[in-house]
Amino acid sequence: MDSASPEPIHPQILRSARMPRFLRNLLIGAAVLLLLAVVLDRVFPLPLPAPDTGSTVVLAHDGTPLRAFADSDGVWRYPTTSKQVSPLYLQALLTYEDRWFYRHPGVNPYALARGVATAVRHGHIVSGGSTLTMQVARIITPIPHTVAGKFVQIFRALQLEVHLSKAQILNLYLNHAPFGGPIQGVEAASWAYLGKPADRLSHAEAALLAVLPQSPSLLRPDRHSDAARRARDKVLKRMRDEGLWSEAQVRDAEIEPVVARSLRAPLEAALLAERLHEQQPQARRIVTTIDANLQRSVEDRVSDYLSRLPPRTSAAVLVVDNATLEARVYVGTAEFGDPLRLGHVDMVRAPRSPGSTLKPFLYGLALDDGLITSQSLLVDAPQDFGGYKPGNFDETFSGPVSVAEALQRSLNVPAVDVLDHVGPNRFVARLANGGIDLGLPQGAQPNLSIILGGASTRLENLVGAYTAFANGGIAGAPRYVPDQPKQARRLLSPGAAWIIRDILSTNPADVEGAPLDGTINQHGAVAWKTGTSYGYRDAWAIGVTDGWTVGVWIGRPDGTPSPGQYGAVTSLPLMFAVVDMLPDDRTHPHATQPANVRRVDICWPLGGAASATPTALCRQRRVAWTLDGAMPPTFAERDITAWSAGLITVRVDAQGHRLSATCRSKVEHRIQIARWPALATSWLSTDDATQAALPPLAPGCAADSLDVANPIRIAGLSDGVRLRQAPNSAQPLRVTLQALGASGEVQWLLDGRLQGSSLGNANMQLALPQAGDHQITALTRDGAFAQLAVYVDKS
């Protein structure tokens, strides 16, 4: 604290005191000196370092430095206090440098006198007699090593003692003492040379760091280990001689080698550190939620993994603790600073197309709306949604599929179908409420393409939303610093979140996008989803366990395609590798099945409960998860003019012929038929197709609306024909076909893979590039279809 200016001693008081003349002169001199000191203190104020300037260090949650930002002079300094460093270091420092630190007023006259005497005796300075306070004075302001400089140093030391407490002076030394190169302060030195914090020093390490500032250039342990050892041992002997450390402690410390790392600034979670430093430019010490060891291990794994991928490929990984929403790993780029990989771009928060990673939320919302169960019947076939005609990633179609299968295999057409029922605007609004703000092209409105990646979002938003599957449907924003407020919002009901997680964690090994052989059982507790954006630009994999949510993005930051690199083969293996590195999940409670989730047998094609469906109408029995007892029927047909899916009641005569509305028979009765969606019929078994077929009209009965779909026939090849490639031809075998009887658009499929479309009975040319059996299907929008099988011989 600043001392108050003393009241001058009035001469009359001195005369009246009748004190000896020498004493009066002494008091007068002291008063003059004190007045002079006050004037000098005002004229030459103490140049203390500003507390809000200097270098910044970003730390892991355990105090490990992640990245250091040097100050304007290029200095690394990690702020600390005497309470945050090892007591062994403070013992060694004060004993070796200034044992009277807490007793002298900044200058030790005995030490100064001893320094002058030894200098005269040896002809050069052996001991400068500087106290720790005097050393701080030289650290905070340039002072020449001259006689005049020594007086300036003494004056500054006295100033320090007047204005600051002993603890404040000691903290200045701990933070600003030179330790070689750009390193200042004991904390920075401890991490730079020893790779550990200054509160965990051994006796030998404490002695080394105590002596290093005496000659930081000549004693740097990374360059002059022998000199550093000799100096360290000198401190150790002093500590033994003073009786502060035992003989055994010193003996063990002397055995310890001087091994230092090469000086380099820490650079883990570099882009997160940069992000936080930009947000808090005045902060000198920023503590994050990152796990330093895990961060380092994942960064090494990412670097090794990407060495096998195409050039310019980068990656991002984010690992969040589900319970706290704290990020434990933040890898924003594959190689920080690499210009080829655009290593300065943080892909954790870069907007990218999410591919199919939004599908779990869509199906969860549809569950909450009572539109589906986990086994509801959907149709994976060419469909037209008001001019939008989505296809699957592999361009094949599977016909009738369950909700679970559609989600596990990431089928596009069923997802678009469900989104059409939920509504794009409502879906986008619900995502925004859960923390996923989708970026749309300027002026664009939400549409059906959103579910296939027709928008943009960020990895951190996706990871935060996926935590809902472990937290009862409540999503949260990842937290990067401990005092960041927890932002959690309802995205799905607990029941819907539980069902979707169950679907994603029971993906069978033989479906598209499953992990590598032999790994599915190992990761059975992981609910996972992959995604690939259009043109192979973004490959995603996100996994959820009881304790963790892990998100992986791989691609090129400039948005150029990486052909052949997609979620299941590119990002999924890395995601599982990261999951294997995480702490044991058994400490986290597993989500229990909500009371409103029940397992119920349902029937295809109608979709109702098996217990309420006649056996003849239950063509396929499925065990479904239902929410709140809802068992919705199969979706009605879209743009189908022939008939609607569902239960149909018809009148038939004694021969089983159908009777139209105006037709009568002496013997007639009613029958019920469970109809499959028209677009699924070409994938049905013969038995299922027969059972779902309409009885033929009785002779003489007028046609009714049930017979609008006219049969079609494929012309150009005979069923079961055997074909052979032309000799010496490098071109694939091509056939020209027609769909006779069709009046509208016809979709042509080869082995379930869409090849193109034709109009009416126009020609369609198909290529048969591979030998073996093939199935050709012609399918109209009203459900009429024709199929034939062909065999191509090897040339």
Short mmCIF file of N, CA and C in Angstrom, two decimals, residues 307-425:
data_model
loop_
_atom_site.label_atom_id
_atom_site.label_comp_id
_atom_site.label_asym_id
_atom_site.label_seq_id
_atom_site.Cartn_x
_atom_site.Cartn_y
_atom_site.Cartn_z
N SER A 307 -3.63 -40.30 -42.21
CA SER A 307 -2.49 -40.52 -43.11
C SER A 307 -2.84 -41.52 -44.20
N ARG A 308 -3.92 -42.28 -44.00
CA ARG A 308 -4.33 -43.28 -44.99
C ARG A 308 -5.42 -42.76 -45.92
N LEU A 309 -5.86 -41.53 -45.73
CA LEU A 309 -6.95 -40.97 -46.53
C LEU A 309 -6.39 -40.04 -47.60
N PRO A 310 -7.23 -39.64 -48.57
CA PRO A 310 -6.75 -38.82 -49.68
C PRO A 310 -6.13 -37.50 -49.20
N PRO A 311 -5.28 -36.90 -50.03
CA PRO A 311 -4.66 -35.62 -49.66
C PRO A 311 -5.71 -34.55 -49.38
N ARG A 312 -5.32 -33.60 -48.57
CA ARG A 312 -6.14 -32.44 -48.21
C ARG A 312 -7.35 -32.79 -47.35
N THR A 313 -7.42 -34.04 -46.88
CA THR A 313 -8.52 -34.44 -46.02
C THR A 313 -8.26 -33.98 -44.59
N SER A 314 -9.29 -33.44 -43.97
CA SER A 314 -9.19 -33.03 -42.57
C SER A 314 -10.24 -33.78 -41.77
N ALA A 315 -10.26 -33.53 -40.47
CA ALA A 315 -11.21 -34.23 -39.60
C ALA A 315 -11.51 -33.36 -38.39
N ALA A 316 -12.64 -33.66 -37.76
CA ALA A 316 -13.02 -33.01 -36.51
C ALA A 316 -13.63 -34.07 -35.60
N VAL A 317 -13.30 -33.99 -34.32
CA VAL A 317 -13.84 -34.93 -33.33
C VAL A 317 -14.26 -34.13 -32.11
N LEU A 318 -15.46 -34.41 -31.62
CA LEU A 318 -15.94 -33.77 -30.41
C LEU A 318 -16.51 -34.86 -29.49
N VAL A 319 -16.02 -34.91 -28.25
CA VAL A 319 -16.49 -35.87 -27.26
C VAL A 319 -17.08 -35.10 -26.09
N VAL A 320 -18.33 -35.41 -25.75
CA VAL A 320 -19.05 -34.69 -24.70
C VAL A 320 -19.50 -35.67 -23.63
N ASP A 321 -19.34 -35.27 -22.38
CA ASP A 321 -19.85 -36.02 -21.24
C ASP A 321 -21.35 -35.78 -21.17
N ASN A 322 -22.14 -36.84 -21.28
CA ASN A 322 -23.59 -36.67 -21.33
C ASN A 322 -24.15 -36.05 -20.06
N ALA A 323 -23.58 -36.39 -18.91
CA ALA A 323 -24.13 -35.92 -17.64
C ALA A 323 -23.93 -34.43 -17.44
N THR A 324 -22.76 -33.93 -17.82
CA THR A 324 -22.43 -32.52 -17.57
C THR A 324 -22.46 -31.66 -18.82
N LEU A 325 -22.50 -32.30 -19.99
CA LEU A 325 -22.40 -31.63 -21.29
C LEU A 325 -21.04 -30.98 -21.49
N GLU A 326 -20.06 -31.36 -20.67
CA GLU A 326 -18.72 -30.80 -20.81
C GLU A 326 -17.95 -31.54 -21.91
N ALA A 327 -17.30 -30.78 -22.78
CA ALA A 327 -16.49 -31.36 -23.84
C ALA A 327 -15.18 -31.85 -23.25
N ARG A 328 -14.84 -33.12 -23.48
CA ARG A 328 -13.58 -33.68 -23.01
C ARG A 328 -12.54 -33.74 -24.11
N VAL A 329 -12.99 -33.79 -25.36
CA VAL A 329 -12.07 -33.80 -26.51
C VAL A 329 -12.63 -32.83 -27.54
N TYR A 330 -11.74 -32.00 -28.08
CA TYR A 330 -12.13 -31.04 -29.12
C TYR A 330 -11.01 -31.00 -30.15
N VAL A 331 -11.21 -31.71 -31.24
CA VAL A 331 -10.24 -31.72 -32.34
C VAL A 331 -10.89 -30.99 -33.50
N GLY A 332 -10.43 -29.78 -33.76
CA GLY A 332 -11.05 -28.97 -34.80
C GLY A 332 -10.47 -29.19 -36.18
N THR A 333 -9.30 -29.80 -36.25
CA THR A 333 -8.64 -30.03 -37.53
C THR A 333 -7.70 -31.21 -37.39
N ALA A 334 -7.40 -31.84 -38.50
CA ALA A 334 -6.51 -33.00 -38.46
C ALA A 334 -5.08 -32.59 -38.15
N GLU A 335 -4.66 -31.45 -38.61
CA GLU A 335 -3.27 -31.00 -38.42
C GLU A 335 -3.28 -29.49 -38.34
N PHE A 336 -3.19 -28.96 -37.13
CA PHE A 336 -3.25 -27.52 -36.96
C PHE A 336 -2.10 -26.84 -37.70
N GLY A 337 -2.45 -25.83 -38.48
CA GLY A 337 -1.45 -25.06 -39.22
C GLY A 337 -1.05 -25.64 -40.55
N ASP A 338 -1.55 -26.84 -40.91
CA ASP A 338 -1.20 -27.45 -42.19
C ASP A 338 -1.95 -26.73 -43.31
N PRO A 339 -1.25 -26.03 -44.20
CA PRO A 339 -1.96 -25.27 -45.24
C PRO A 339 -2.71 -26.17 -46.22
N LEU A 340 -2.20 -27.37 -46.50
CA LEU A 340 -2.88 -28.26 -47.44
C LEU A 340 -4.23 -28.72 -46.90
N ARG A 341 -4.30 -28.94 -45.60
CA ARG A 341 -5.55 -29.37 -44.98
C ARG A 341 -6.37 -28.20 -44.46
N LEU A 342 -5.94 -26.98 -44.75
CA LEU A 342 -6.59 -25.78 -44.21
C LEU A 342 -6.72 -25.92 -42.69
N GLY A 343 -5.57 -26.19 -42.07
CA GLY A 343 -5.54 -26.50 -40.65
C GLY A 343 -5.93 -25.38 -39.74
N HIS A 344 -6.19 -24.19 -40.27
CA HIS A 344 -6.65 -23.09 -39.44
C HIS A 344 -8.17 -23.03 -39.34
N VAL A 345 -8.86 -23.88 -40.11
CA VAL A 345 -10.33 -23.87 -40.13
C VAL A 345 -10.86 -24.84 -39.08
N ASP A 346 -11.69 -24.34 -38.19
CA ASP A 346 -12.25 -25.15 -37.11
C ASP A 346 -13.49 -25.86 -37.62
N MET A 347 -13.37 -27.17 -37.90
CA MET A 347 -14.48 -27.92 -38.47
C MET A 347 -15.49 -28.37 -37.42
N VAL A 348 -15.22 -28.13 -36.14
CA VAL A 348 -16.23 -28.40 -35.12
C VAL A 348 -17.38 -27.41 -35.25
N ARG A 349 -17.06 -26.20 -35.67
CA ARG A 349 -18.12 -25.19 -35.78
C ARG A 349 -18.31 -24.66 -37.20
N ALA A 350 -17.78 -25.37 -38.17
CA ALA A 350 -17.98 -24.98 -39.56
C ALA A 350 -19.32 -25.52 -40.06
N PRO A 351 -20.13 -24.71 -40.73
CA PRO A 351 -21.41 -25.21 -41.26
C PRO A 351 -21.19 -26.16 -42.43
N ARG A 352 -21.75 -27.36 -42.31
CA ARG A 352 -21.63 -28.37 -43.36
C ARG A 352 -22.96 -29.09 -43.52
N SER A 353 -23.11 -29.75 -44.66
CA SER A 353 -24.32 -30.54 -44.89
C SER A 353 -24.31 -31.75 -43.96
N PRO A 354 -25.40 -31.99 -43.20
CA PRO A 354 -25.40 -33.09 -42.23
C PRO A 354 -25.68 -34.45 -42.83
N GLY A 355 -25.97 -34.54 -44.14
CA GLY A 355 -26.28 -35.84 -44.72
C GLY A 355 -27.50 -36.44 -44.05
N SER A 356 -27.37 -37.69 -43.62
CA SER A 356 -28.50 -38.40 -43.01
C SER A 356 -28.50 -38.36 -41.49
N THR A 357 -27.68 -37.53 -40.89
CA THR A 357 -27.56 -37.56 -39.44
C THR A 357 -28.78 -36.98 -38.73
N LEU A 358 -29.69 -36.33 -39.46
CA LEU A 358 -30.90 -35.79 -38.84
C LEU A 358 -32.04 -36.80 -38.78
N LYS A 359 -31.88 -37.94 -39.45
CA LYS A 359 -32.98 -38.91 -39.53
C LYS A 359 -33.44 -39.43 -38.17
N PRO A 360 -32.54 -39.70 -37.21
CA PRO A 360 -33.05 -40.17 -35.91
C PRO A 360 -34.02 -39.19 -35.26
N PHE A 361 -33.78 -37.90 -35.41
CA PHE A 361 -34.69 -36.92 -34.82
C PHE A 361 -36.04 -36.91 -35.53
N LEU A 362 -36.02 -37.12 -36.84
CA LEU A 362 -37.27 -37.19 -37.60
C LEU A 362 -38.13 -38.35 -37.13
N TYR A 363 -37.54 -39.54 -37.05
CA TYR A 363 -38.31 -40.70 -36.62
C TYR A 363 -38.75 -40.56 -35.16
N GLY A 364 -37.93 -39.93 -34.33
CA GLY A 364 -38.33 -39.69 -32.95
C GLY A 364 -39.52 -38.76 -32.86
N LEU A 365 -39.51 -37.70 -33.67
CA LEU A 365 -40.64 -36.77 -33.68
C LEU A 365 -41.90 -37.46 -34.19
N ALA A 366 -41.76 -38.32 -35.21
CA ALA A 366 -42.91 -39.06 -35.73
C ALA A 366 -43.47 -40.01 -34.67
N LEU A 367 -42.60 -40.60 -33.84
CA LEU A 367 -43.07 -41.42 -32.72
C LEU A 367 -43.88 -40.58 -31.75
N ASP A 368 -43.36 -39.40 -31.41
CA ASP A 368 -44.07 -38.52 -30.49
C ASP A 368 -45.41 -38.07 -31.05
N ASP A 369 -45.51 -37.96 -32.36
CA ASP A 369 -46.76 -37.55 -33.00
C ASP A 369 -47.74 -38.69 -33.18
N GLY A 370 -47.31 -39.91 -32.83
CA GLY A 370 -48.20 -41.06 -32.99
C GLY A 370 -48.36 -41.50 -34.42
N LEU A 371 -47.41 -41.14 -35.29
CA LEU A 371 -47.50 -41.51 -36.71
C LEU A 371 -46.94 -42.90 -36.99
N ILE A 372 -46.02 -43.38 -36.16
CA ILE A 372 -45.34 -44.65 -36.43
C ILE A 372 -45.06 -45.38 -35.13
N THR A 373 -44.74 -46.65 -35.26
CA THR A 373 -44.08 -47.43 -34.21
C THR A 373 -42.70 -47.78 -34.75
N SER A 374 -41.94 -48.53 -33.97
CA SER A 374 -40.59 -48.89 -34.44
C SER A 374 -40.62 -49.86 -35.61
N GLN A 375 -41.77 -50.53 -35.83
CA GLN A 375 -41.86 -51.52 -36.90
C GLN A 375 -42.94 -51.17 -37.93
N SER A 376 -43.37 -49.94 -37.95
CA SER A 376 -44.38 -49.55 -38.95
C SER A 376 -43.86 -49.81 -40.36
N LEU A 377 -44.77 -50.15 -41.25
CA LEU A 377 -44.43 -50.48 -42.63
C LEU A 377 -44.23 -49.21 -43.45
N LEU A 378 -43.06 -49.10 -44.05
CA LEU A 378 -42.75 -48.02 -44.99
C LEU A 378 -42.35 -48.67 -46.31
N VAL A 379 -42.36 -47.88 -47.37
CA VAL A 379 -42.05 -48.42 -48.70
C VAL A 379 -40.83 -47.72 -49.26
N ASP A 380 -39.81 -48.51 -49.52
CA ASP A 380 -38.60 -48.00 -50.16
C ASP A 380 -38.67 -48.34 -51.64
N ALA A 381 -39.24 -47.43 -52.40
CA ALA A 381 -39.43 -47.62 -53.85
C ALA A 381 -39.45 -46.24 -54.49
N PRO A 382 -39.22 -46.18 -55.80
CA PRO A 382 -39.26 -44.88 -56.46
C PRO A 382 -40.60 -44.18 -56.21
N GLN A 383 -40.53 -42.97 -55.67
CA GLN A 383 -41.74 -42.20 -55.39
C GLN A 383 -41.54 -40.77 -55.84
N ASP A 384 -42.65 -40.11 -56.10
CA ASP A 384 -42.65 -38.72 -56.53
C ASP A 384 -43.36 -37.90 -55.47
N PHE A 385 -42.61 -37.00 -54.84
CA PHE A 385 -43.18 -36.14 -53.80
C PHE A 385 -43.35 -34.73 -54.37
N GLY A 386 -44.38 -34.56 -55.16
CA GLY A 386 -44.62 -33.24 -55.76
C GLY A 386 -43.50 -32.78 -56.66
N GLY A 387 -42.91 -33.69 -57.40
CA GLY A 387 -41.80 -33.36 -58.29
C GLY A 387 -40.44 -33.66 -57.70
N TYR A 388 -40.36 -33.95 -56.42
CA TYR A 388 -39.10 -34.31 -55.78
C TYR A 388 -39.00 -35.83 -55.75
N LYS A 389 -37.99 -36.39 -56.37
CA LYS A 389 -37.85 -37.83 -56.52
C LYS A 389 -36.53 -38.29 -55.90
N PRO A 390 -36.53 -38.54 -54.60
CA PRO A 390 -35.27 -38.95 -53.94
C PRO A 390 -34.89 -40.38 -54.30
N GLY A 391 -33.62 -40.65 -54.24
CA GLY A 391 -33.09 -42.01 -54.39
C GLY A 391 -32.24 -42.34 -53.20
N ASN A 392 -31.83 -43.59 -53.10
CA ASN A 392 -30.98 -44.01 -52.00
C ASN A 392 -29.51 -43.80 -52.35
N PHE A 393 -28.67 -43.85 -51.32
CA PHE A 393 -27.25 -43.63 -51.50
C PHE A 393 -26.65 -44.61 -52.50
N ASP A 394 -27.07 -45.90 -52.41
CA ASP A 394 -26.53 -46.90 -53.32
C ASP A 394 -27.39 -47.10 -54.56
N GLU A 395 -28.42 -46.26 -54.72
CA GLU A 395 -29.31 -46.26 -55.89
C GLU A 395 -30.15 -47.53 -56.01
N THR A 396 -30.24 -48.32 -54.95
CA THR A 396 -31.10 -49.50 -54.96
C THR A 396 -32.33 -49.23 -54.10
N PHE A 397 -33.35 -50.07 -54.27
CA PHE A 397 -34.57 -49.96 -53.48
C PHE A 397 -34.89 -51.33 -52.90
N SER A 398 -35.56 -51.32 -51.76
CA SER A 398 -35.80 -52.56 -51.02
C SER A 398 -37.27 -52.90 -50.85
N GLY A 399 -38.17 -52.05 -51.32
CA GLY A 399 -39.59 -52.34 -51.17
C GLY A 399 -40.06 -52.12 -49.76
N PRO A 400 -40.87 -53.05 -49.19
CA PRO A 400 -41.40 -52.87 -47.84
C PRO A 400 -40.32 -53.00 -46.78
N VAL A 401 -40.21 -52.01 -45.92
CA VAL A 401 -39.22 -52.02 -44.84
C VAL A 401 -39.88 -51.47 -43.58
N SER A 402 -39.33 -51.81 -42.44
CA SER A 402 -39.82 -51.26 -41.17
C SER A 402 -39.15 -49.92 -40.90
N VAL A 403 -39.71 -49.18 -39.94
CA VAL A 403 -39.09 -47.93 -39.51
C VAL A 403 -37.67 -48.19 -39.01
N ALA A 404 -37.49 -49.23 -38.20
CA ALA A 404 -36.17 -49.53 -37.66
C ALA A 404 -35.17 -49.83 -38.76
N GLU A 405 -35.59 -50.64 -39.73
CA GLU A 405 -34.70 -50.99 -40.84
C GLU A 405 -34.39 -49.77 -41.68
N ALA A 406 -35.39 -48.93 -41.92
CA ALA A 406 -35.17 -47.72 -42.72
C ALA A 406 -34.17 -46.80 -42.04
N LEU A 407 -34.25 -46.70 -40.71
CA LEU A 407 -33.31 -45.85 -39.98
C LEU A 407 -31.93 -46.47 -39.93
N GLN A 408 -31.84 -47.76 -39.63
CA GLN A 408 -30.55 -48.42 -39.53
C GLN A 408 -29.81 -48.42 -40.86
N ARG A 409 -30.53 -48.61 -41.95
CA ARG A 409 -29.91 -48.64 -43.27
C ARG A 409 -29.87 -47.25 -43.91
N SER A 410 -30.41 -46.27 -43.21
CA SER A 410 -30.40 -44.88 -43.68
C SER A 410 -31.03 -44.74 -45.07
N LEU A 411 -32.18 -45.37 -45.27
CA LEU A 411 -32.87 -45.31 -46.55
C LEU A 411 -33.52 -43.94 -46.72
N ASN A 412 -33.41 -43.40 -47.91
CA ASN A 412 -33.83 -42.02 -48.14
C ASN A 412 -35.33 -41.87 -48.40
N VAL A 413 -35.88 -42.72 -49.27
CA VAL A 413 -37.29 -42.54 -49.65
C VAL A 413 -38.21 -42.67 -48.43
N PRO A 414 -38.06 -43.67 -47.57
CA PRO A 414 -38.92 -43.73 -46.38
C PRO A 414 -38.78 -42.50 -45.49
N ALA A 415 -37.56 -41.96 -45.36
CA ALA A 415 -37.37 -40.77 -44.53
C ALA A 415 -38.10 -39.58 -45.11
N VAL A 416 -38.03 -39.40 -46.42
CA VAL A 416 -38.75 -38.30 -47.06
C VAL A 416 -40.25 -38.49 -46.87
N ASP A 417 -40.71 -39.72 -46.96
CA ASP A 417 -42.13 -40.02 -46.77
C ASP A 417 -42.57 -39.60 -45.36
N VAL A 418 -41.78 -39.96 -44.36
CA VAL A 418 -42.13 -39.60 -42.98
C VAL A 418 -42.08 -38.08 -42.79
N LEU A 419 -41.05 -37.43 -43.35
CA LEU A 419 -40.97 -35.97 -43.23
C LEU A 419 -42.17 -35.29 -43.88
N ASP A 420 -42.65 -35.86 -44.99
CA ASP A 420 -43.82 -35.29 -45.65
C ASP A 420 -45.04 -35.33 -44.73
N HIS A 421 -45.12 -36.36 -43.87
CA HIS A 421 -46.23 -36.46 -42.93
C HIS A 421 -46.02 -35.55 -41.72
N VAL A 422 -44.78 -35.42 -41.26
CA VAL A 422 -44.50 -34.56 -40.11
C VAL A 422 -44.59 -33.09 -40.50
N GLY A 423 -44.06 -32.74 -41.67
CA GLY A 423 -44.04 -31.36 -42.13
C GLY A 423 -42.67 -30.75 -41.97
N PRO A 424 -42.04 -30.29 -43.06
CA PRO A 424 -40.68 -29.73 -42.98
C PRO A 424 -40.57 -28.53 -42.04
N ASN A 425 -41.55 -27.63 -42.07
CA ASN A 425 -41.47 -26.45 -41.22
C ASN A 425 -41.48 -26.82 -39.74
#
